[in-house]
XYZ file of C-alpha atoms in Angstrom:
320
model
C -57.856 17.668 -13.580
C -54.833 17.325 -15.860
C -52.369 20.183 -15.698
C -50.170 21.030 -18.634
C -46.675 22.322 -18.014
C -45.641 25.224 -20.202
C -42.638 24.813 -22.473
C -40.816 27.499 -20.461
C -41.439 25.702 -17.188
C -40.359 22.411 -18.722
C -37.117 23.947 -19.977
C -36.470 25.434 -16.531
C -36.891 22.015 -14.865
C -34.562 20.446 -17.441
C -31.944 23.134 -16.839
C -32.140 22.648 -13.067
C -31.753 18.879 -13.449
C -28.853 19.327 -15.881
C -27.183 21.753 -13.509
C -27.475 19.199 -10.724
C -25.871 16.508 -12.879
C -23.049 18.874 -13.850
C -22.543 19.838 -10.211
C -22.324 16.171 -9.282
C -19.841 15.508 -12.069
C -17.773 18.508 -11.041
C -17.668 17.521 -7.363
C -14.032 16.736 -6.524
C -13.112 13.347 -5.105
C -12.801 13.485 -1.326
C -9.186 12.697 -0.552
C -7.883 10.897 2.507
C -4.457 11.777 3.797
C -2.010 8.875 3.764
C 1.607 8.155 4.597
C 3.162 5.053 3.034
C 5.861 3.097 4.873
C 7.628 0.698 2.488
C 10.659 -1.553 2.086
C 10.644 -0.983 -1.664
C 13.611 -2.427 -3.545
C 13.503 -6.062 -2.368
C 10.356 -7.780 -3.602
C 8.620 -6.012 -6.498
C 5.134 -5.703 -4.968
C 5.984 -2.470 -3.119
C 6.514 -0.725 -6.451
C 3.152 -1.949 -7.725
C 1.550 -0.714 -4.496
C 3.131 2.719 -4.873
C 1.943 2.854 -8.487
C -1.622 2.156 -7.371
C -1.450 4.897 -4.750
C -0.172 7.402 -7.318
C -2.998 6.520 -9.709
C -5.722 6.871 -7.063
C -7.263 10.350 -6.760
C -8.856 9.274 -3.474
C -5.447 9.483 -1.782
C -3.420 12.533 -0.822
C 0.057 11.144 -0.243
C 1.704 13.285 2.418
C 4.978 11.338 2.516
C 6.591 8.028 1.565
C 8.938 6.474 4.131
C 11.757 4.058 3.332
C 11.720 1.213 5.850
C 14.104 -1.605 6.861
C 17.682 -2.332 5.859
C 19.496 0.269 3.755
C 16.859 2.991 4.069
C 18.908 5.825 2.475
C 19.278 3.729 -0.682
C 15.582 2.849 -0.634
C 14.855 6.582 -0.300
C 16.890 7.219 -3.453
C 14.864 4.544 -5.254
C 11.656 6.252 -4.158
C 12.937 9.632 -5.284
C 13.899 8.323 -8.697
C 10.476 6.704 -9.122
C 8.586 9.821 -8.032
C 10.792 12.091 -10.122
C 10.252 9.922 -13.218
C 6.463 10.240 -12.873
C 6.639 13.985 -12.108
C 5.579 13.664 -8.475
C 8.505 15.430 -6.846
C 5.903 17.181 -4.672
C 5.669 14.058 -2.486
C 8.321 14.090 0.266
C 10.499 11.021 0.776
C 12.054 10.145 4.146
C 14.585 7.541 5.254
C 13.692 5.433 8.261
C 15.752 3.451 10.737
C 18.658 1.544 9.165
C 18.877 -2.118 10.158
C 20.834 -5.212 9.161
C 19.201 -7.011 6.227
C 19.542 -10.626 5.061
C 20.405 -9.642 1.488
C 21.062 -6.691 -0.794
C 18.326 -4.798 -2.628
C 17.380 -6.582 -5.846
C 16.704 -3.180 -7.417
C 19.905 -1.537 -6.176
C 21.022 -0.375 -9.642
C 17.798 1.547 -10.170
C 18.268 3.301 -6.815
C 21.941 4.096 -7.348
C 21.183 5.966 -10.568
C 19.540 8.678 -8.458
C 22.072 10.962 -6.742
C 22.312 11.073 -2.978
C 21.023 14.404 -1.662
C 19.712 16.148 1.417
C 16.129 15.088 0.720
C 17.025 11.406 1.046
C 18.303 12.179 4.561
C 14.903 13.401 5.823
C 14.125 11.569 9.080
C 11.058 9.380 8.591
C 10.324 8.992 12.302
C 10.307 12.657 13.293
C 8.700 13.928 10.080
C 5.880 11.371 10.304
C 5.152 12.283 13.925
C 5.126 15.963 12.923
C 2.605 15.248 10.157
C 0.393 13.292 12.564
C 0.371 16.248 14.970
C -0.484 18.631 12.138
C -3.378 16.429 10.959
C -4.708 14.847 14.151
C -7.184 12.047 13.465
C -6.919 12.449 9.684
C -3.996 10.300 8.538
C -4.038 6.670 7.425
C -0.607 5.072 7.747
C -0.202 2.334 5.130
C 2.492 -0.076 6.304
C 3.815 -2.425 3.605
C 7.191 -3.242 5.117
C 8.526 -4.591 8.421
C 7.487 -2.618 11.485
C 10.847 -0.980 12.181
C 9.738 2.600 11.574
C 6.374 2.057 13.227
C 8.004 0.620 16.348
C 10.418 3.576 16.471
C 7.529 6.055 16.227
C 5.704 4.345 19.089
C 8.863 4.316 21.202
C 9.504 8.003 20.548
C 5.985 9.366 21.008
C 3.175 6.846 21.621
C 0.673 9.617 22.374
C 1.180 11.234 18.983
C 1.113 7.853 17.230
C -2.353 7.272 18.702
C -3.550 10.386 16.861
C -3.494 8.472 13.582
C -6.903 7.818 12.058
C -5.911 4.195 11.391
C -3.097 1.907 10.262
C -3.565 -0.404 7.267
C -0.900 -3.086 6.996
C 0.081 -5.937 4.760
C 1.378 -8.533 7.141
C 0.793 -11.693 9.089
C -0.564 -15.146 8.343
C -3.643 -16.382 10.197
C -4.703 -19.602 8.459
C -2.734 -19.617 5.191
C 1.011 -19.577 4.491
C 2.975 -18.816 1.336
C 2.081 -20.677 -1.831
C 3.549 -20.408 -5.329
C 2.109 -20.227 -8.830
C -1.368 -21.684 -9.193
C -0.855 -24.306 -6.467
C -3.810 -22.981 -4.511
C -6.116 -23.787 -7.440
C -5.402 -27.501 -7.083
C -3.853 -28.130 -3.673
C -4.835 -27.266 -0.149
C -2.947 -24.079 0.820
C -0.236 -24.491 3.443
C -1.035 -23.589 7.034
C -0.039 -20.382 8.789
C 3.633 -19.470 8.966
C 5.758 -16.472 9.965
C 5.249 -13.731 7.372
C 8.147 -11.541 6.174
C 7.037 -8.157 7.490
C 6.238 -9.514 10.944
C 9.192 -11.849 11.414
C 11.695 -9.135 10.427
C 10.591 -7.026 13.404
C 8.554 -9.016 15.910
C 9.006 -6.337 18.562
C 7.690 -3.599 16.269
C 4.672 -5.707 15.324
C 3.853 -6.289 18.987
C 4.093 -2.583 19.705
C 1.715 -1.813 16.846
C -0.908 -4.356 17.957
C -0.750 -2.943 21.496
C -0.814 0.718 20.388
C -4.557 1.286 20.615
C -4.729 2.665 17.055
C -7.397 1.125 14.763
C -5.516 -1.514 12.724
C -6.637 -3.183 9.501
C -4.534 -6.204 8.588
C -4.199 -7.779 5.148
C -2.411 -11.113 5.801
C -1.142 -13.810 3.434
C -4.627 -15.340 3.594
C -5.979 -12.573 1.318
C -3.009 -11.014 -0.479
C -1.401 -13.698 -2.662
C -2.515 -12.070 -5.900
C -0.548 -13.402 -8.867
C 0.199 -10.978 -11.704
C 0.170 -13.536 -14.501
C 1.672 -13.192 -17.971
C -1.482 -11.784 -19.589
C -1.827 -9.042 -16.974
C 1.898 -8.235 -17.118
C 1.711 -7.894 -20.888
C -1.188 -5.443 -20.582
C 0.749 -3.280 -18.121
C 4.208 -3.474 -19.638
C 3.154 -2.522 -23.164
C 1.074 0.400 -21.916
C 4.014 2.835 -22.160
C 3.066 5.325 -19.457
C 5.445 7.053 -17.078
C 4.420 4.766 -14.223
C 4.308 1.464 -16.110
C 7.723 2.199 -17.637
C 9.201 2.423 -14.123
C 7.503 -0.841 -13.190
C 9.090 -2.511 -16.223
C 12.578 -1.364 -15.182
C 12.113 -2.507 -11.589
C 10.510 -5.812 -12.631
C 13.492 -6.844 -14.733
C 15.955 -5.880 -12.021
C 13.884 -7.927 -9.559
C 14.772 -10.857 -11.786
C 11.908 -13.278 -11.211
C 8.902 -14.196 -13.324
C 5.469 -13.879 -11.691
C 5.020 -11.153 -9.051
C 2.675 -11.698 -6.155
C 0.985 -8.401 -5.363
C 0.764 -8.689 -1.589
C 1.243 -5.000 -0.801
C -1.175 -3.455 -3.318
C -4.063 -4.978 -1.380
C -3.253 -2.738 1.596
C -3.415 0.322 -0.669
C -6.551 -1.006 -2.358
C -8.266 -1.565 0.992
C -7.455 1.998 2.067
C -9.330 3.176 -1.026
C -12.146 0.606 -1.138
C -12.657 -1.630 1.932
C -15.039 -3.847 -0.076
C -11.974 -5.340 -1.785
C -11.062 -7.199 1.412
C -13.882 -7.469 4.004
C -12.546 -7.582 7.552
C -13.397 -9.438 10.754
C -12.517 -8.231 14.269
C -9.943 -10.484 15.954
C -7.444 -10.556 18.741
C -3.994 -11.226 17.294
C -0.891 -12.098 19.294
C 2.591 -12.149 17.781
C 4.579 -15.041 19.238
C 8.346 -15.374 19.570
C 8.674 -17.029 16.135
C 6.711 -14.325 14.334
C 3.430 -16.207 13.962
C 0.329 -14.028 14.166
C -1.879 -16.162 16.397
C -5.610 -15.653 16.778
C -6.684 -15.880 20.405
C -9.706 -15.141 22.560
C -10.193 -11.737 24.079
C -10.914 -8.145 23.125
C -10.218 -7.619 19.392
C -7.161 -5.480 18.653
C -7.234 -5.641 14.848
C -9.612 -5.993 11.898
C -8.387 -8.849 9.673
C -9.208 -9.731 6.067
C -9.155 -13.518 5.642
C -10.504 -13.789 2.094
C -10.380 -11.704 -1.073
C -11.495 -12.113 -4.662
C -8.450 -11.850 -6.993
C -10.606 -11.185 -10.048
C -12.381 -8.328 -8.274
C -9.031 -6.929 -7.140
C -7.510 -6.917 -10.631
C -10.713 -5.416 -12.068
C -10.010 -2.569 -9.631
C -6.230 -2.423 -10.054
C -5.557 -2.739 -13.783
C -7.891 -0.008 -15.111
C -6.265 2.522 -12.789
C -2.806 1.875 -14.159
C -4.020 1.575 -17.762
C -6.131 4.738 -17.704
C -4.652 7.586 -19.736
């Protein structure tokens, strides 16, 4: 027997369905708590990584730490950037000062922001305090050498282990540095010591032995070239964030950025951007990250799709 639904009943079903759709649309994005540890001010990719984090509603940025070298000056750079994009709500902290092989390429940008008490916030203690306050909830995104991370482990390894995970850009498993479009035509160079690891071999070793879940984005998967067409799209966009990237890019003084660090931020948001494989990694005395047999201590991404990454990255920065 066929049953006819009354108009009233049909309208009721439609309203219920519409309410469900509206409820879904209104559901807020679940945010993950992150702390970013960066040596911003040398290469330009840290700034592009920070921009991605700021344009990603999936992330609640609890703090940004300046790492390696002249950390108070890096903290001033971070404060100027965050102030320019109206994100003064994000705390900035200065990490351990160390000798550095050269001056910041973006020093002038940093020096335009006045030194103040906020730039003297201690990155090591404040990060450990945040980890205690949010046990098992925080992802630490490390896109600089492991100076601050090593200091945290030295100071309080038990608290450090209360991190949810650490996502790093660092290391070189099978592929070394290559320039331009060489990889399209030539066999990529073999593994070599990568900047973040070789600048603090001890800190890297401490991290890999810490017992915290580690996700590693090495040179193998992070040499993402921001070519002229993509730069033009970003730099003519005229938003608060892209305007800061323009200023920092020209002070950096080179032509084609390689966006190593944004992959670590991208992975924290969407792991499909860089699928990982469990491995055991040992850091040798020269700073090589050697794969060896044994119990895995890190999840490593060995391959990524640059086109897929930029399809993810560019719309976020270009969205009004």
